[in-house]
PDB file of C-alpha atoms in Angstrom:
ATOM      1  CA  UNK A  18     106.827  63.781  97.763  1.00 70.00           C
ATOM      2  CA  UNK A  19     108.795  66.333  99.767  1.00 88.00           C
ATOM      3  CA  UNK A  20     106.821  69.322 101.102  1.00 91.00           C
ATOM      4  CA  UNK A  21     108.337  72.647 102.154  1.00 94.00           C
ATOM      5  CA  UNK A  22     107.544  74.423 105.413  1.00 92.00           C
ATOM      6  CA  UNK A  23     104.954  76.451 103.426  1.00 93.00           C
ATOM      7  CA  UNK A  24     103.391  73.314 101.914  1.00 92.00           C
ATOM      8  CA  UNK A  25     104.966  73.478  98.427  1.00 94.00           C
ATOM      9  CA  UNK A  26     105.965  70.263  96.666  1.00 94.00           C
ATOM     10  CA  UNK A  27     109.774  70.332  96.435  1.00 96.00           C
ATOM     11  CA  UNK A  28     110.046  67.180  94.321  1.00 95.00           C
ATOM     12  CA  UNK A  29     112.469  68.051  91.514  1.00 96.00           C
ATOM     13  CA  UNK A  30     110.997  68.313  88.014  1.00 96.00           C
ATOM     14  CA  UNK A  31     111.894  65.485  85.635  1.00 96.00           C
ATOM     15  CA  UNK A  32     114.486  66.188  82.917  1.00 96.00           C
ATOM     16  CA  UNK A  33     111.610  66.407  80.401  1.00 96.00           C
ATOM     17  CA  UNK A  34     109.754  68.911  82.596  1.00 96.00           C
ATOM     18  CA  UNK A  35     112.938  71.017  82.917  1.00 96.00           C
ATOM     19  CA  UNK A  36     113.324  70.963  79.131  1.00 96.00           C
ATOM     20  CA  UNK A  37     109.677  71.970  78.636  1.00 96.00           C
ATOM     21  CA  UNK A  38     109.903  74.779  81.218  1.00 96.00           C
ATOM     22  CA  UNK A  39     113.184  76.065  79.756  1.00 96.00           C
ATOM     23  CA  UNK A  40     111.700  76.190  76.233  1.00 96.00           C
ATOM     24  CA  UNK A  41     109.595  79.241  77.196  1.00 94.00           C
ATOM     25  CA  UNK A  42     112.645  81.200  78.430  1.00 96.00           C
ATOM     26  CA  UNK A  43     114.815  83.482  76.326  1.00 94.00           C
ATOM     27  CA  UNK A  44     118.475  82.494  75.742  1.00 95.00           C
ATOM     28  CA  UNK A  45     119.773  84.870  78.457  1.00 93.00           C
ATOM     29  CA  UNK A  46     117.443  83.426  81.104  1.00 94.00           C
ATOM     30  CA  UNK A  47     118.445  79.867  80.108  1.00 94.00           C
ATOM     31  CA  UNK A  48     122.157  80.830  80.313  1.00 94.00           C
ATOM     32  CA  UNK A  49     121.743  82.230  83.817  1.00 93.00           C
ATOM     33  CA  UNK A  50     119.321  79.688  85.288  1.00 92.00           C
ATOM     34  CA  UNK A  51     120.738  76.511  83.745  1.00 95.00           C
ATOM     35  CA  UNK A  52     124.413  77.412  83.107  1.00 92.00           C
ATOM     36  CA  UNK A  53     125.042  79.492  86.262  1.00 88.00           C
ATOM     37  CA  UNK A  54     125.579  82.779  84.426  1.00 86.00           C
ATOM     38  CA  UNK A  55     125.309  86.330  85.744  1.00 88.00           C
ATOM     39  CA  UNK A  56     123.548  89.295  84.190  1.00 93.00           C
ATOM     40  CA  UNK A  57     125.360  92.649  84.125  1.00 92.00           C
ATOM     41  CA  UNK A  58     124.591  94.983  87.050  1.00 91.00           C
ATOM     42  CA  UNK A  59     121.999  97.774  86.790  1.00 92.00           C
ATOM     43  CA  UNK A  60     120.198  96.228  83.813  1.00 91.00           C
ATOM     44  CA  UNK A  61     117.761  93.757  85.384  1.00 92.00           C
ATOM     45  CA  UNK A  62     114.051  94.526  85.439  1.00 94.00           C
ATOM     46  CA  UNK A  63     113.730  93.927  89.191  1.00 94.00           C
ATOM     47  CA  UNK A  64     116.681  96.005  90.472  1.00 91.00           C
ATOM     48  CA  UNK A  65     114.508  99.077  91.106  1.00 90.00           C
ATOM     49  CA  UNK A  66     111.137  97.295  91.128  1.00 92.00           C
ATOM     50  CA  UNK A  67     108.881  98.482  93.974  1.00 91.00           C
ATOM     51  CA  UNK A  68     105.572  96.576  93.633  1.00 94.00           C
ATOM     52  CA  UNK A  69     104.334  94.364  96.474  1.00 96.00           C
ATOM     53  CA  UNK A  70     104.091  90.649  95.893  1.00 96.00           C
ATOM     54  CA  UNK A  71     106.109  87.460  95.574  1.00 96.00           C
ATOM     55  CA  UNK A  72     109.243  86.772  93.549  1.00 98.00           C
ATOM     56  CA  UNK A  73     109.207  83.225  92.164  1.00 97.00           C
ATOM     57  CA  UNK A  74     111.700  80.997  90.343  1.00 97.00           C
ATOM     58  CA  UNK A  75     111.522  81.834  86.648  1.00 97.00           C
ATOM     59  CA  UNK A  76     111.889  78.164  85.741  1.00 97.00           C
ATOM     60  CA  UNK A  77     109.658  76.186  88.148  1.00 96.00           C
ATOM     61  CA  UNK A  78     107.596  78.955  89.854  1.00 96.00           C
ATOM     62  CA  UNK A  79     108.599  78.095  93.444  1.00 96.00           C
ATOM     63  CA  UNK A  80     108.118  81.194  95.668  1.00 97.00           C
ATOM     64  CA  UNK A  81     111.515  82.560  96.673  1.00 97.00           C
ATOM     65  CA  UNK A  82     111.236  86.061  98.133  1.00 97.00           C
ATOM     66  CA  UNK A  83     108.571  88.410  99.486  1.00 96.00           C
ATOM     67  CA  UNK A  84     108.775  92.031  98.296  1.00 96.00           C
ATOM     68  CA  UNK A  85     108.794  93.189 101.946  1.00 96.00           C
ATOM     69  CA  UNK A  86     112.297  91.666 102.329  1.00 96.00           C
ATOM     70  CA  UNK A  87     113.656  93.599  99.312  1.00 96.00           C
ATOM     71  CA  UNK A  88     116.052  96.503  99.821  1.00 95.00           C
ATOM     72  CA  UNK A  89     118.231  98.786  97.693  1.00 92.00           C
ATOM     73  CA  UNK A  90     121.802  97.558  98.100  1.00 93.00           C
ATOM     74  CA  UNK A  91     123.364  99.741  95.400  1.00 89.00           C
ATOM     75  CA  UNK A  92     124.935  96.607  93.895  1.00 91.00           C
ATOM     76  CA  UNK A  93     122.928  96.750  90.662  1.00 90.00           C
ATOM     77  CA  UNK A  94     121.088  93.512  91.340  1.00 93.00           C
ATOM     78  CA  UNK A  95     117.818  92.953  93.213  1.00 96.00           C
ATOM     79  CA  UNK A  96     118.636  92.302  96.862  1.00 96.00           C
ATOM     80  CA  UNK A  97     116.705  90.726  99.717  1.00 97.00           C
ATOM     81  CA  UNK A  98     117.619  90.202 103.378  1.00 97.00           C
ATOM     82  CA  UNK A  99     115.778  86.858 103.657  1.00 96.00           C
ATOM     83  CA  UNK A 100     114.023  84.256 101.575  1.00 96.00           C
ATOM     84  CA  UNK A 101     110.316  83.469 101.794  1.00 96.00           C
ATOM     85  CA  UNK A 102     111.181  80.145 103.497  1.00 95.00           C
ATOM     86  CA  UNK A 103     114.598  78.660 104.345  1.00 93.00           C
ATOM     87  CA  UNK A 104     113.788  75.398 102.575  1.00 95.00           C
ATOM     88  CA  UNK A 105     112.960  77.121  99.251  1.00 97.00           C
ATOM     89  CA  UNK A 106     116.601  78.165  98.644  1.00 97.00           C
ATOM     90  CA  UNK A 107     119.722  75.978  98.658  1.00 96.00           C
ATOM     91  CA  UNK A 108     123.172  77.314  99.498  1.00 94.00           C
ATOM     92  CA  UNK A 109     126.131  75.879  97.573  1.00 90.00           C
ATOM     93  CA  UNK A 110     129.828  76.717  98.044  1.00 83.00           C
ATOM     94  CA  UNK A 111     131.058  78.507  94.894  1.00 76.00           C
ATOM     95  CA  UNK A 112     134.824  78.655  94.346  1.00 73.00           C
ATOM     96  CA  UNK A 113     134.707  79.954  90.762  1.00 71.00           C
ATOM     97  CA  UNK A 114     136.446  83.102  89.489  1.00 66.00           C
ATOM     98  CA  UNK A 115     139.144  82.926  92.192  1.00 74.00           C
ATOM     99  CA  UNK A 116     136.646  83.709  94.984  1.00 70.00           C
ATOM    100  CA  UNK A 117     134.789  81.811  97.667  1.00 73.00           C
ATOM    101  CA  UNK A 118     131.106  82.724  97.679  1.00 79.00           C
ATOM    102  CA  UNK A 119     127.787  81.093  98.478  1.00 91.00           C
ATOM    103  CA  UNK A 120     125.701  80.395  95.389  1.00 94.00           C
ATOM    104  CA  UNK A 121     121.951  80.266  95.860  1.00 96.00           C
ATOM    105  CA  UNK A 122     119.787  77.856  93.881  1.00 97.00           C
ATOM    106  CA  UNK A 123     116.113  77.050  93.720  1.00 98.00           C
ATOM    107  CA  UNK A 124     115.488  74.164  96.122  1.00 97.00           C
ATOM    108  CA  UNK A 125     113.055  72.502  93.706  1.00 97.00           C
ATOM    109  CA  UNK A 126     114.596  72.751  90.225  1.00 97.00           C
ATOM    110  CA  UNK A 127     118.223  73.569  91.177  1.00 96.00           C
ATOM    111  CA  UNK A 128     118.311  76.678  88.945  1.00 97.00           C
ATOM    112  CA  UNK A 129     121.027  79.244  89.617  1.00 96.00           C
ATOM    113  CA  UNK A 130     119.554  82.367  91.241  1.00 97.00           C
ATOM    114  CA  UNK A 131     122.574  84.389  92.374  1.00 95.00           C
ATOM    115  CA  UNK A 132     124.671  84.595  95.551  1.00 93.00           C
ATOM    116  CA  UNK A 133     124.232  85.440  99.221  1.00 94.00           C
ATOM    117  CA  UNK A 134     126.655  87.669 101.132  1.00 92.00           C
ATOM    118  CA  UNK A 135     127.015  88.564 104.815  1.00 91.00           C
ATOM    119  CA  UNK A 136     126.874  92.332 104.298  1.00 93.00           C
ATOM    120  CA  UNK A 137     123.122  92.896 104.367  1.00 92.00           C
ATOM    121  CA  UNK A 138     120.864  94.869 106.700  1.00 94.00           C
ATOM    122  CA  UNK A 139     119.191  93.812 109.904  1.00 93.00           C
ATOM    123  CA  UNK A 140     117.537  91.639 110.968  1.00 94.00           C
ATOM    124  CA  UNK A 141     119.556  88.916 109.160  1.00 95.00           C
ATOM    125  CA  UNK A 142     122.753  90.664 108.050  1.00 94.00           C
ATOM    126  CA  UNK A 143     122.380  88.818 104.734  1.00 95.00           C
ATOM    127  CA  UNK A 144     122.185  90.151 101.174  1.00 95.00           C
ATOM    128  CA  UNK A 145     120.646  87.726  98.712  1.00 96.00           C
ATOM    129  CA  UNK A 146     121.859  89.146  95.399  1.00 96.00           C
ATOM    130  CA  UNK A 147     119.678  87.886  92.534  1.00 96.00           C
ATOM    131  CA  UNK A 148     119.741  87.885  88.773  1.00 96.00           C
ATOM    132  CA  UNK A 149     116.485  89.507  87.644  1.00 96.00           C
ATOM    133  CA  UNK A 150     115.995  86.945  84.874  1.00 95.00           C
ATOM    134  CA  UNK A 151     116.178  84.155  87.462  1.00 96.00           C
ATOM    135  CA  UNK A 152     112.870  85.382  88.888  1.00 97.00           C
ATOM    136  CA  UNK A 153     109.357  86.277  87.878  1.00 96.00           C
ATOM    137  CA  UNK A 154     106.942  88.376  89.928  1.00 97.00           C
ATOM    138  CA  UNK A 155     103.406  87.711  91.126  1.00 96.00           C
ATOM    139  CA  UNK A 156     101.553  90.815  92.408  1.00 96.00           C
ATOM    140  CA  UNK A 157     100.126  90.586  95.923  1.00 94.00           C
ATOM    141  CA  UNK A 158      96.725  88.867  95.947  1.00 91.00           C
ATOM    142  CA  UNK A 159      97.231  87.187  92.554  1.00 93.00           C
ATOM    143  CA  UNK A 160      97.386  83.381  92.236  1.00 92.00           C
ATOM    144  CA  UNK A 161     100.764  81.751  91.858  1.00 93.00           C
ATOM    145  CA  UNK A 162     101.414  79.920  88.594  1.00 93.00           C
ATOM    146  CA  UNK A 163     101.307  76.112  88.646  1.00 91.00           C
ATOM    147  CA  UNK A 164     103.123  75.113  85.448  1.00 91.00           C
ATOM    148  CA  UNK A 165     104.126  71.764  87.006  1.00 92.00           C
ATOM    149  CA  UNK A 166     100.528  70.902  87.929  1.00 89.00           C
ATOM    150  CA  UNK A 167     101.410  70.372  91.590  1.00 88.00           C
ATOM    151  CA  UNK A 168      98.192  71.827  92.998  1.00 84.00           C
ATOM    152  CA  UNK A 169      97.599  73.862  96.151  1.00 76.00           C
ATOM    153  CA  UNK A 170      99.180  75.974  97.468  1.00 86.00           C
ATOM    154  CA  UNK A 171     100.358  76.602  93.905  1.00 80.00           C
ATOM    155  CA  UNK A 172      97.684  78.244  91.817  1.00 74.00           C
ATOM    156  CA  UNK A 173      96.576  80.248  94.877  1.00 76.00           C
ATOM    157  CA  UNK A 174      97.657  83.600  96.365  1.00 73.00           C
ATOM    158  CA  UNK A 175     100.372  83.358  99.047  1.00 72.00           C
ATOM    159  CA  UNK A 176      98.584  83.087 102.384  1.00 62.00           C
ATOM    160  CA  UNK A 177      95.337  82.255 100.544  1.00 53.00           C
TER     161      UNK A 177
END
């Protein structure tokens, strides 16, 4: 078992677990998370979302971003200047569409989340640009889901 710096089990789900988790998603979420798609700008539910809490992977529930790191980039996609923990997000070189970008994926289930750019605000200078359907949201103080049955700290509030 591989644990993250925050104590989360980063062991990848089995192919059957991925299939079971994906079955609860709508076709658009499956296209983006599993087939590396992109949702159109200014249409995602989290672009203008202001509540405090934790953004998690919409497939495997791994915590990805804290709402305090969210900012309005004007890009049309939810943007964050840092992840909740460096080992919860993987960076992959993306040379598709005639560009060179850095794709970001969930470190546990390898789902496509979006891209990271070096035009963000201080303190990091980074802009993690996310597809809304790649994430779900857990309000501050609420327990995190534990669909994989991994146990604590999953099923508990962040910091709890």
